[in-house]
PDB file of C-alpha atoms in Angstrom:
ATOM      1  CA  MET A   7      24.202  74.141  27.638  1.00 47.00           C
ATOM      2  CA  ALA A   8      26.377  70.992  27.099  1.00 48.00           C
ATOM      3  CA  GLU A   9      28.458  72.097  30.095  1.00 56.00           C
ATOM      4  CA  SER A  10      25.174  72.906  32.224  1.00 58.00           C
ATOM      5  CA  GLU A  11      23.986  68.230  31.148  1.00 59.00           C
ATOM      6  CA  SER A  12      27.364  67.480  31.770  1.00 65.00           C
ATOM      7  CA  GLN A  13      27.827  69.036  35.309  1.00 67.00           C
ATOM      8  CA  GLU A  14      24.394  67.593  36.081  1.00 69.00           C
ATOM      9  CA  GLY A  15      25.077  64.065  35.699  1.00 69.00           C
ATOM     10  CA  ASP A  16      28.210  63.837  37.443  1.00 76.00           C
ATOM     11  CA  ASP A  17      26.499  66.000  40.204  1.00 74.00           C
ATOM     12  CA  TYR A  18      23.870  62.594  39.649  1.00 77.00           C
ATOM     13  CA  ASN A  19      27.269  60.106  39.552  1.00 84.00           C
ATOM     14  CA  ARG A  20      28.405  61.661  42.863  1.00 84.00           C
ATOM     15  CA  GLY A  21      25.432  61.706  44.446  1.00 82.00           C
ATOM     16  CA  LYS A  22      25.292  57.550  43.111  1.00 87.00           C
ATOM     17  CA  MET A  23      28.261  57.561  44.197  1.00 87.00           C
ATOM     18  CA  VAL A  24      27.807  58.740  48.007  1.00 85.00           C
ATOM     19  CA  GLU A  25      24.763  55.920  48.271  1.00 89.00           C
ATOM     20  CA  ASN A  26      26.518  52.864  47.092  1.00 89.00           C
ATOM     21  CA  ILE A  27      29.651  53.561  50.073  1.00 90.00           C
ATOM     22  CA  LYS A  28      26.617  54.772  52.284  1.00 90.00           C
ATOM     23  CA  THR A  29      25.874  51.281  51.583  1.00 91.00           C
ATOM     24  CA  ASP A  30      28.311  49.501  51.342  1.00 91.00           C
ATOM     25  CA  MET A  31      29.320  50.918  54.898  1.00 93.00           C
ATOM     26  CA  GLU A  32      26.223  49.717  56.519  1.00 93.00           C
ATOM     27  CA  GLU A  33      26.873  45.760  55.004  1.00 93.00           C
ATOM     28  CA  LEU A  34      30.235  45.971  56.634  1.00 93.00           C
ATOM     29  CA  LEU A  35      29.345  47.233  60.357  1.00 93.00           C
ATOM     30  CA  GLU A  36      25.804  44.425  60.255  1.00 94.00           C
ATOM     31  CA  GLU A  37      29.092  42.033  59.161  1.00 94.00           C
ATOM     32  CA  MET A  38      30.996  43.554  61.878  1.00 94.00           C
ATOM     33  CA  GLU A  39      28.663  43.583  64.316  1.00 94.00           C
ATOM     34  CA  LYS A  40      27.652  39.663  63.408  1.00 93.00           C
ATOM     35  CA  LEU A  41      31.679  38.804  63.439  1.00 93.00           C
ATOM     36  CA  THR A  42      31.454  40.934  67.353  1.00 94.00           C
ATOM     37  CA  VAL A  43      28.298  38.575  68.262  1.00 93.00           C
ATOM     38  CA  ARG A  44      30.382  35.298  66.984  1.00 92.00           C
ATOM     39  CA  ALA A  45      33.659  36.256  68.850  1.00 93.00           C
ATOM     40  CA  ALA A  46      31.975  36.825  71.666  1.00 92.00           C
ATOM     41  CA  TRP A  47      29.589  33.455  71.922  1.00 90.00           C
ATOM     42  CA  MET A  48      32.703  31.900  71.113  1.00 88.00           C
ATOM     43  CA  ALA A  49      35.786  33.817  74.100  1.00 89.00           C
ATOM     44  CA  TYR A  50      32.132  31.992  76.663  1.00 86.00           C
ATOM     45  CA  SER A  51      31.797  28.724  74.795  1.00 82.00           C
ATOM     46  CA  TYR A  52      35.997  28.756  75.064  1.00 81.00           C
ATOM     47  CA  THR A  53      35.267  29.579  79.566  1.00 82.00           C
ATOM     48  CA  ALA A  54      32.551  27.346  79.864  1.00 76.00           C
ATOM     49  CA  ILE A  55      34.773  24.245  78.160  1.00 74.00           C
ATOM     50  CA  GLN A  56      38.354  25.117  79.991  1.00 77.00           C
ATOM     51  CA  SER A  57      35.837  25.651  83.268  1.00 80.00           C
ATOM     52  CA  ASN A  58      33.644  22.968  83.439  1.00 77.00           C
ATOM     53  CA  ALA A  59      35.370  19.790  82.403  1.00 76.00           C
ATOM     54  CA  ASP A  60      32.034  17.372  82.444  1.00 84.00           C
ATOM     55  CA  LEU A  61      30.872  20.187  79.388  1.00 78.00           C
ATOM     56  CA  SER A  62      34.215  18.795  77.574  1.00 76.00           C
ATOM     57  CA  ASN A  63      34.086  15.841  78.164  1.00 85.00           C
ATOM     58  CA  ALA A  64      30.957  15.258  76.556  1.00 84.00           C
ATOM     59  CA  MET A  65      31.697  17.835  73.213  1.00 81.00           C
ATOM     60  CA  GLN A  66      34.267  15.952  72.672  1.00 87.00           C
ATOM     61  CA  HIS A  67      31.662  12.840  72.469  1.00 90.00           C
ATOM     62  CA  SER A  68      29.123  14.875  70.683  1.00 90.00           C
ATOM     63  CA  GLU A  69      31.501  15.399  67.902  1.00 90.00           C
ATOM     64  CA  ASP A  70      32.941  12.253  68.369  1.00 92.00           C
ATOM     65  CA  ALA A  71      29.201  11.067  67.514  1.00 93.00           C
ATOM     66  CA  PHE A  72      28.636  13.546  65.035  1.00 91.00           C
ATOM     67  CA  LEU A  73      31.604  12.079  62.526  1.00 92.00           C
ATOM     68  CA  MET A  74      30.834   8.817  63.177  1.00 93.00           C
ATOM     69  CA  CYS A  75      27.168   9.377  61.995  1.00 91.00           C
ATOM     70  CA  LYS A  76      28.324  11.316  59.368  1.00 90.00           C
ATOM     71  CA  GLU A  77      30.932   9.317  57.311  1.00 91.00           C
ATOM     72  CA  GLN A  78      27.911   5.807  58.223  1.00 91.00           C
ATOM     73  CA  MET A  79      25.802   8.597  55.867  1.00 90.00           C
ATOM     74  CA  GLU A  80      28.447   9.412  52.576  1.00 88.00           C
ATOM     75  CA  LYS A  81      29.213   5.557  53.246  1.00 87.00           C
ATOM     76  CA  LYS A  82      24.961   4.829  52.105  1.00 86.00           C
ATOM     77  CA  TRP A  83      24.784   7.570  50.277  1.00 82.00           C
ATOM     78  CA  GLN A  84      27.148   6.240  47.810  1.00 84.00           C
ATOM     79  CA  GLU A  85      25.797   3.242  47.651  1.00 81.00           C
ATOM     80  CA  VAL A  86      22.486   4.734  47.263  1.00 78.00           C
ATOM     81  CA  LEU A  87      24.308   6.348  44.021  1.00 76.00           C
ATOM     82  CA  LEU A  88      26.515   3.427  43.116  1.00 79.00           C
ATOM     83  CA  GLU A  89      23.626   1.619  42.412  1.00 72.00           C
TER      84      GLU A  89
END
């Protein structure tokens, strides 16, 4: 009788483990799909930037403006915290 209960417990644990593995694999596959899409867009963006000098210059200008704005926001934030 105890052996039968033990067997059922082992079957339940094994089934639960298989279900957990299946869920983990699905999550990993979904994450890989997301990374693949991101890599494809990065390659596309790189190609577009390399083939268009104006776009490269515009992106550099946008990055510079963003960094200046970020710096100003951090300074203002520090001033607010000190008040």
